[in-house]
Coordinates of N, CA, C and O in Angstrom, one line a residue:
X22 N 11.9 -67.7 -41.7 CA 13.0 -68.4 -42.2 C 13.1 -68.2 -43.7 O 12.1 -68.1 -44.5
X23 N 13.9 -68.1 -43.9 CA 15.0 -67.4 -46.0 C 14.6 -68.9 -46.4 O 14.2 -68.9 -47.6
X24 N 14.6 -70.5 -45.7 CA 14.6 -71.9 -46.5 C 16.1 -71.6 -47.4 O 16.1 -71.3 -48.6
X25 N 17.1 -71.7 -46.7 CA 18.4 -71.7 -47.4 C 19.2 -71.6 -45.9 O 18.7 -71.2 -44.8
X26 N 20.7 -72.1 -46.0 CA 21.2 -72.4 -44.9 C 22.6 -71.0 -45.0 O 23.5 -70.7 -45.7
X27 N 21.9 -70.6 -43.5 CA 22.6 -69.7 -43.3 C 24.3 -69.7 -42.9 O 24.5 -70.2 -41.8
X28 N 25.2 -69.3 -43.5 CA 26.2 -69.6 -43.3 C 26.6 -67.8 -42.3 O 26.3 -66.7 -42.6
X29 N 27.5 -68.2 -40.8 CA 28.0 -67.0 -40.3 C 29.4 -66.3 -41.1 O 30.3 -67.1 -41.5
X30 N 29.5 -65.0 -41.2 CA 30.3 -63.8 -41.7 C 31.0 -63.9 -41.1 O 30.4 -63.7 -40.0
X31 N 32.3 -64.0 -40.8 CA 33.5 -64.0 -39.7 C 33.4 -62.4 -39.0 O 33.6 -62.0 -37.9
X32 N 33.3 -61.7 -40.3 CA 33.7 -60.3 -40.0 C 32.9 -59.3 -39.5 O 33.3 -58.2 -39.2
X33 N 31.3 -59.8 -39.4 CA 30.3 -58.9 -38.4 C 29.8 -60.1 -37.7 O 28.5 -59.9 -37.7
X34 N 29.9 -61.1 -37.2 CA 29.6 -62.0 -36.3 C 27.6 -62.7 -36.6 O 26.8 -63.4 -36.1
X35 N 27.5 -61.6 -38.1 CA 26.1 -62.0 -38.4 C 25.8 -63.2 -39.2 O 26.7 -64.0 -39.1
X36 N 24.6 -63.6 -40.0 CA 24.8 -64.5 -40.9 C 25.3 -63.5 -42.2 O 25.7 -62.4 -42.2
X37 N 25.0 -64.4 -43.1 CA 25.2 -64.3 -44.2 C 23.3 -63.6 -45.1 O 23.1 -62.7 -45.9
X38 N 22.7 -64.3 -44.6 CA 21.1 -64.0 -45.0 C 20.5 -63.2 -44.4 O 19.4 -62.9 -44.7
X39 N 21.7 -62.5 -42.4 CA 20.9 -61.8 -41.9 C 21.8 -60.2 -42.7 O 21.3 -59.1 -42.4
X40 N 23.0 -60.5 -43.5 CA 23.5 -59.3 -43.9 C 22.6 -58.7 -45.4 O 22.2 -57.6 -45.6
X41 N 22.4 -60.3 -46.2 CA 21.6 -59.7 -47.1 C 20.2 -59.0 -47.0 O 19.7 -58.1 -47.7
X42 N 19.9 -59.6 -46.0 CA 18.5 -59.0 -45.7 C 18.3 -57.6 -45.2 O 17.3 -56.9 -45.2
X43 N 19.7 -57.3 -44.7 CA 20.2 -55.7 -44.0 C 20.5 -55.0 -45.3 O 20.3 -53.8 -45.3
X44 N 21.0 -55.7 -46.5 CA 21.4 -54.9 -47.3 C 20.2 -54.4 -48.3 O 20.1 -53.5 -49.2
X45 N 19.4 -55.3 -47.9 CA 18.2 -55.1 -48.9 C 17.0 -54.4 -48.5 O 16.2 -53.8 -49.3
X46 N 16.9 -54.6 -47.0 CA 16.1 -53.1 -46.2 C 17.2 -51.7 -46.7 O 16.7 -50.7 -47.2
X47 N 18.4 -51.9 -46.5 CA 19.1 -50.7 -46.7 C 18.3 -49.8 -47.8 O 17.6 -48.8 -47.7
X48 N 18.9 -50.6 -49.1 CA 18.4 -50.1 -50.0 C 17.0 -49.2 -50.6 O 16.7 -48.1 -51.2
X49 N 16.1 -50.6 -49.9 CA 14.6 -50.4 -50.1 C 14.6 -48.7 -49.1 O 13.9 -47.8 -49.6
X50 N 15.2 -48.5 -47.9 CA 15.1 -47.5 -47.9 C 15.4 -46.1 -48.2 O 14.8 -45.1 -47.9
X51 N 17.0 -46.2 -48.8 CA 18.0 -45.3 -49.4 C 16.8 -45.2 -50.7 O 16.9 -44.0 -51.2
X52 N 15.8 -45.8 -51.4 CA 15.3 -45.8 -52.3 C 14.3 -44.7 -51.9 O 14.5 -43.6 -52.4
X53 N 13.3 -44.7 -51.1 CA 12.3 -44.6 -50.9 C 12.6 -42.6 -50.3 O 12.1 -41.5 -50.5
X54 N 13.7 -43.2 -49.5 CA 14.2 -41.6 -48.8 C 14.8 -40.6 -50.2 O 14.8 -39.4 -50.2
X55 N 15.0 -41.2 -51.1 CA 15.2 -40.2 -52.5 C 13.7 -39.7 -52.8 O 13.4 -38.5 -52.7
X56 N 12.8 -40.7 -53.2 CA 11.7 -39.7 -53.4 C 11.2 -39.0 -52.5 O 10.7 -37.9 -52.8
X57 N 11.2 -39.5 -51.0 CA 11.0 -38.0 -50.1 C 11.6 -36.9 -50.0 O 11.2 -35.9 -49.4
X58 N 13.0 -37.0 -50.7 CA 14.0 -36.0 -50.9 C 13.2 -34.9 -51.7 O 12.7 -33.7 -51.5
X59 N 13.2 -35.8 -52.7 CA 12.4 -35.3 -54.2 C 11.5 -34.4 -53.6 O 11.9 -33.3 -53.4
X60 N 10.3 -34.7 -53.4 CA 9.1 -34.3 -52.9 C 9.2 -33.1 -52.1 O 8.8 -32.0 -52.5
X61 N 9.8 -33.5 -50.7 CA 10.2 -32.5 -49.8 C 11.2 -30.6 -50.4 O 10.9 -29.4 -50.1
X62 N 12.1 -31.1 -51.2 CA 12.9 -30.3 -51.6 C 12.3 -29.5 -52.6 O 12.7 -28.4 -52.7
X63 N 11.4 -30.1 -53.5 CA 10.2 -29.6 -54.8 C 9.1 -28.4 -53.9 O 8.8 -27.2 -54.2
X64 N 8.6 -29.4 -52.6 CA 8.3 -28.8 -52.0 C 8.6 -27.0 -51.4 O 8.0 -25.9 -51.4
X65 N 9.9 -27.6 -51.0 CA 10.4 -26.3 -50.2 C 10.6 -25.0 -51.3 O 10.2 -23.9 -51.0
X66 N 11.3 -25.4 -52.5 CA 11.7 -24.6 -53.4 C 10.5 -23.8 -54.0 O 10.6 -22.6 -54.4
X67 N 9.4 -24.5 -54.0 CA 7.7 -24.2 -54.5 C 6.9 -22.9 -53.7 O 6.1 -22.1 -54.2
X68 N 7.4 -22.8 -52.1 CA 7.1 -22.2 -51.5 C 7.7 -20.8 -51.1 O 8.4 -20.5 -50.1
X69 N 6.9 -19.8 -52.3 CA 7.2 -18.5 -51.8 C 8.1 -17.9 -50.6 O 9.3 -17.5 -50.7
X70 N 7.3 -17.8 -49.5 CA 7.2 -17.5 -48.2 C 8.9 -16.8 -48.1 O 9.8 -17.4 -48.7
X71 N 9.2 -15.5 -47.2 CA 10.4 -15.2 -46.8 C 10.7 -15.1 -45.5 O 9.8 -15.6 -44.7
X72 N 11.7 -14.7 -44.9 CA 12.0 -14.6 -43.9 C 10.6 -13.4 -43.0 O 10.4 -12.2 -43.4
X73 N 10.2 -13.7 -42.3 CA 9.4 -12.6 -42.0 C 7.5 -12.5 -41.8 O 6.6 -12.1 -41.0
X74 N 7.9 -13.4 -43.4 CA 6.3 -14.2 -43.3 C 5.9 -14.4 -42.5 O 6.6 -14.2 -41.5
X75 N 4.5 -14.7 -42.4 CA 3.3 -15.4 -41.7 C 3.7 -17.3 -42.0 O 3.7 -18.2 -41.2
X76 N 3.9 -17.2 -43.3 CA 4.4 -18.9 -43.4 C 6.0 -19.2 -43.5 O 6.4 -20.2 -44.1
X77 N 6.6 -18.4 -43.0 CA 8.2 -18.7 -43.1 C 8.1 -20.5 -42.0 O 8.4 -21.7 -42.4
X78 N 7.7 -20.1 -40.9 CA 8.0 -21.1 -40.3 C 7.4 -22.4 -40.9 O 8.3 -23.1 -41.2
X79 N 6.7 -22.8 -41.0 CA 6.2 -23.7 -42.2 C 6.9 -24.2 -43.3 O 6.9 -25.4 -43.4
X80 N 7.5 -23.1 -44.4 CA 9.1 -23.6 -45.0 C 9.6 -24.1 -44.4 O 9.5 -25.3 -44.8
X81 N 10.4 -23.8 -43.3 CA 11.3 -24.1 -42.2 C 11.3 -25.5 -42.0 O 12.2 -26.3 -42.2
X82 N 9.7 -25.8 -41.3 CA 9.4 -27.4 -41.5 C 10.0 -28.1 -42.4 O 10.7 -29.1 -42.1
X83 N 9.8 -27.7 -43.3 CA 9.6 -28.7 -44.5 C 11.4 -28.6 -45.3 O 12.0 -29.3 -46.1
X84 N 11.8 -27.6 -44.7 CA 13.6 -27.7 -44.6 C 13.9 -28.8 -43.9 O 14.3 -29.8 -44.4
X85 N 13.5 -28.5 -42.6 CA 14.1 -29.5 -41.2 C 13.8 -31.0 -41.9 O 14.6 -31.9 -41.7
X86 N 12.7 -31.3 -42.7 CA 12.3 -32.5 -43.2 C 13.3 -33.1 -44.0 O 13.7 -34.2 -44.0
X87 N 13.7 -32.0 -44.9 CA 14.6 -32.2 -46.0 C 16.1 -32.9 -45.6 O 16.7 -33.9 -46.2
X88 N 16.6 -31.9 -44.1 CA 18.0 -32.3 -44.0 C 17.9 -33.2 -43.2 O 19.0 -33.6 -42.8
X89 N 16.5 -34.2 -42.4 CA 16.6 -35.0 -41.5 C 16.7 -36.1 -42.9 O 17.4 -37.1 -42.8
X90 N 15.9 -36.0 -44.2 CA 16.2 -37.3 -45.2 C 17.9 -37.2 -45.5 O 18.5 -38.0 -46.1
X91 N 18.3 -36.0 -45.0 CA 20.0 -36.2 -45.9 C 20.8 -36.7 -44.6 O 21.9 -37.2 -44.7
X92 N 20.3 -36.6 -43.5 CA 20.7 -37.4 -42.4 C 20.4 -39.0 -42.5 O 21.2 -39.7 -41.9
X93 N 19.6 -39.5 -42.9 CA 19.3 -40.5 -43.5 C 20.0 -41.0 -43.9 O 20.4 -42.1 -43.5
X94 N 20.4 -40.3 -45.2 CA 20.7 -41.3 -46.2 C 22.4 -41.1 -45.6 O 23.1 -42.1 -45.8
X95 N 22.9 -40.3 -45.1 CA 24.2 -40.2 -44.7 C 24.5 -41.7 -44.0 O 25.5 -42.4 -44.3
X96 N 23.0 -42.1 -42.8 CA 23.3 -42.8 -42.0 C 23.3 -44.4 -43.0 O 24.0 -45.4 -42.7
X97 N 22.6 -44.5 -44.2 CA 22.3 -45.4 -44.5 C 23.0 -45.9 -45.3 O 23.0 -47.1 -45.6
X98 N 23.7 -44.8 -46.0 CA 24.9 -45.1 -47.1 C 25.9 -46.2 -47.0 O 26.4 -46.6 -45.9
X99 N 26.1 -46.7 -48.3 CA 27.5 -47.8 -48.3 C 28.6 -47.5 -47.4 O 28.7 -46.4 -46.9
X100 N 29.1 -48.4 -47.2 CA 30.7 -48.2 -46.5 C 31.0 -47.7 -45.2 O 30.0 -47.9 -44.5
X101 N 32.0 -47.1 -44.7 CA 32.2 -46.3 -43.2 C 31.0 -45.1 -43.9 O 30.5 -44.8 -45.0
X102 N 30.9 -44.4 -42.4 CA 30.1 -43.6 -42.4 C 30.8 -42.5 -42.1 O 31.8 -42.2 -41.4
X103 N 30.1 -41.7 -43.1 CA 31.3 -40.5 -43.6 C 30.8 -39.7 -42.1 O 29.6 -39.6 -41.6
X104 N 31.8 -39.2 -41.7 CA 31.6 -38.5 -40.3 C 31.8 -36.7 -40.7 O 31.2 -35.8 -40.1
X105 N 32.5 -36.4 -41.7 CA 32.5 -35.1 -42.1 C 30.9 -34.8 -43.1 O 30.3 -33.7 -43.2
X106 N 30.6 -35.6 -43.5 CA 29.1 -35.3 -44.0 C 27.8 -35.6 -42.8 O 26.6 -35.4 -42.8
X107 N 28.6 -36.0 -41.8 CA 27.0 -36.2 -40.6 C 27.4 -35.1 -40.0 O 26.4 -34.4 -39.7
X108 N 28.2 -34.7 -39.7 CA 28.6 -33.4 -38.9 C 27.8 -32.1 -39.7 O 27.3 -31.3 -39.0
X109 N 27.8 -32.0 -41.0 CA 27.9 -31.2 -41.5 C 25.8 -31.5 -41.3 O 25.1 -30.7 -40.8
X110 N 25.4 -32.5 -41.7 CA 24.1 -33.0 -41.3 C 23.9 -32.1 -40.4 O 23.7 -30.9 -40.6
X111 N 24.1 -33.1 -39.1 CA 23.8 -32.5 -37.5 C 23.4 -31.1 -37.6 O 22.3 -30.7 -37.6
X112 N 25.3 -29.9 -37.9 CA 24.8 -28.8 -38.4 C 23.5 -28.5 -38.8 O 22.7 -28.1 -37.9
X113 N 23.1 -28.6 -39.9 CA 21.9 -28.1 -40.5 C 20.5 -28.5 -39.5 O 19.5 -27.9 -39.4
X114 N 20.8 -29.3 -39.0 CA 19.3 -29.7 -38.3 C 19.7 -29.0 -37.4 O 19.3 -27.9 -37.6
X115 N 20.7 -29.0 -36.0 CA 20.5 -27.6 -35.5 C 19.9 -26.2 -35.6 O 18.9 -25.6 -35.1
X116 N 20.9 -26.0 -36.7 CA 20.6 -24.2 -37.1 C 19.0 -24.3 -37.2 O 18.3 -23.5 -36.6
X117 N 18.5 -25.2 -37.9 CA 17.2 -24.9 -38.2 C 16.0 -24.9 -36.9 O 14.9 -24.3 -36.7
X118 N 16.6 -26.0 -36.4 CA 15.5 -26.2 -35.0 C 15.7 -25.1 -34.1 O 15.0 -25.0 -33.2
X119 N 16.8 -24.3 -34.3 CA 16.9 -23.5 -33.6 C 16.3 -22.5 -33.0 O 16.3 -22.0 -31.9
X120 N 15.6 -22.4 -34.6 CA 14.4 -21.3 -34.2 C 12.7 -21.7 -33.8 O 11.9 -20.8 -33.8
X121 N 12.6 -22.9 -33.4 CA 11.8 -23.6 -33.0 C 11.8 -24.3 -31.5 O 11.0 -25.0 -30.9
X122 N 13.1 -23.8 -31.2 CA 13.9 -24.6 -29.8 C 14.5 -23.2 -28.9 O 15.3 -23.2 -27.9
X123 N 13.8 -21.9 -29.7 CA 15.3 -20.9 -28.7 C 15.4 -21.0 -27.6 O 16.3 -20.3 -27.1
X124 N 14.5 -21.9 -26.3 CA 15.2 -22.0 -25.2 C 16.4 -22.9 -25.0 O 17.2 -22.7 -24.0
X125 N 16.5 -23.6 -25.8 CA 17.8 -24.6 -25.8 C 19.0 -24.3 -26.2 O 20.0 -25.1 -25.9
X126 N 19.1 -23.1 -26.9 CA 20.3 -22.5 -27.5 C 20.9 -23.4 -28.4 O 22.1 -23.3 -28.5
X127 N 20.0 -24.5 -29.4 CA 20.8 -25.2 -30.5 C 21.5 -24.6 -31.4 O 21.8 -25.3 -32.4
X128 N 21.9 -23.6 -31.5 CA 22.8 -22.5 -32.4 C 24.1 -23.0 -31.7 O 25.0 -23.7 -32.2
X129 N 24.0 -22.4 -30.5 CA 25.7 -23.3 -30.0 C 26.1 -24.2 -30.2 O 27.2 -24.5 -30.0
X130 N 25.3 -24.9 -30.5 CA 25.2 -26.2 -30.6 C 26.0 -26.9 -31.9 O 26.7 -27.9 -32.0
X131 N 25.5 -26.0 -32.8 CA 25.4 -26.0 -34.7 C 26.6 -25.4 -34.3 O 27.6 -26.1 -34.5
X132 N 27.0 -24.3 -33.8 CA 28.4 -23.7 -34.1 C 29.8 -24.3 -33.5 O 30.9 -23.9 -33.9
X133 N 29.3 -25.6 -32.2 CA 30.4 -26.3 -31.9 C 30.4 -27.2 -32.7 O 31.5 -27.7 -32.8
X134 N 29.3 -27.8 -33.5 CA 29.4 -28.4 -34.5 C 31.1 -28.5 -35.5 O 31.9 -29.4 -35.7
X135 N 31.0 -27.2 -35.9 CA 32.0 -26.7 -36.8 C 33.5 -26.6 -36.7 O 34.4 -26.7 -37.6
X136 N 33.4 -26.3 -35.2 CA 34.8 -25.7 -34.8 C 35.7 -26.7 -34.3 O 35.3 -27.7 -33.7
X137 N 37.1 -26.4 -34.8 CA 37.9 -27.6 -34.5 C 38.0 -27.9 -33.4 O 38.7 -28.9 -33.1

């Protein structure tokens, strides 16, 4: 219990203390998913490795990490949820699992993504 009287939101059928409290996990984690951004992408850029390597797939990882935080934050952002930037998400986590998944054919997947 908040010990304050919850008044209900007409407009999402919640309270009022159960929105702030959504808005304030939100944040705390739109916060937290930046420094994994940070980290992750410092990361990736740090690491030599090319196509071909012994450690390419490893990069790879630590890509798929990257665009699952920008899926994230897509999901967790203010307002409607921008549907041309989750698409564009999705995309990228395909392509990439792709090569960790080739029995599944996630490339078609990533490429119906795209197409009108």
């Amino acid at each position: 219990m908040l010990g304050t009287t919850a008044f209900l939101n007409p407009l999402t059928s919640r309270t009022i203390a159960q929105t702030e409290m959504n808005d304030q996990s939100r944040q705390t984690i739109l916060a937290l998913s930046r420094q994994a951004h940070d980290l992750t992408e410092t990361s990736y850029q740090a690491d030599p490795a090319v196509k071909g390597d012994p450690a390419w797939a490893e990069k790879q990882r630590m890509l798929l990490a990257d665009m699952s935080l920008h899926l994230l934050q897509t999901a967790l952002r203010e307002g409607e949820l921008d549907t041309a930037r989750l698409q564009t998400n999705l995309f990228s986590i395909l392509k990439i699992s792709a090569a960790f998944l080739p029995e599944k054919s996630l490339a078609l997947y990533a490429d119906a993504m795209i197409k009108p």
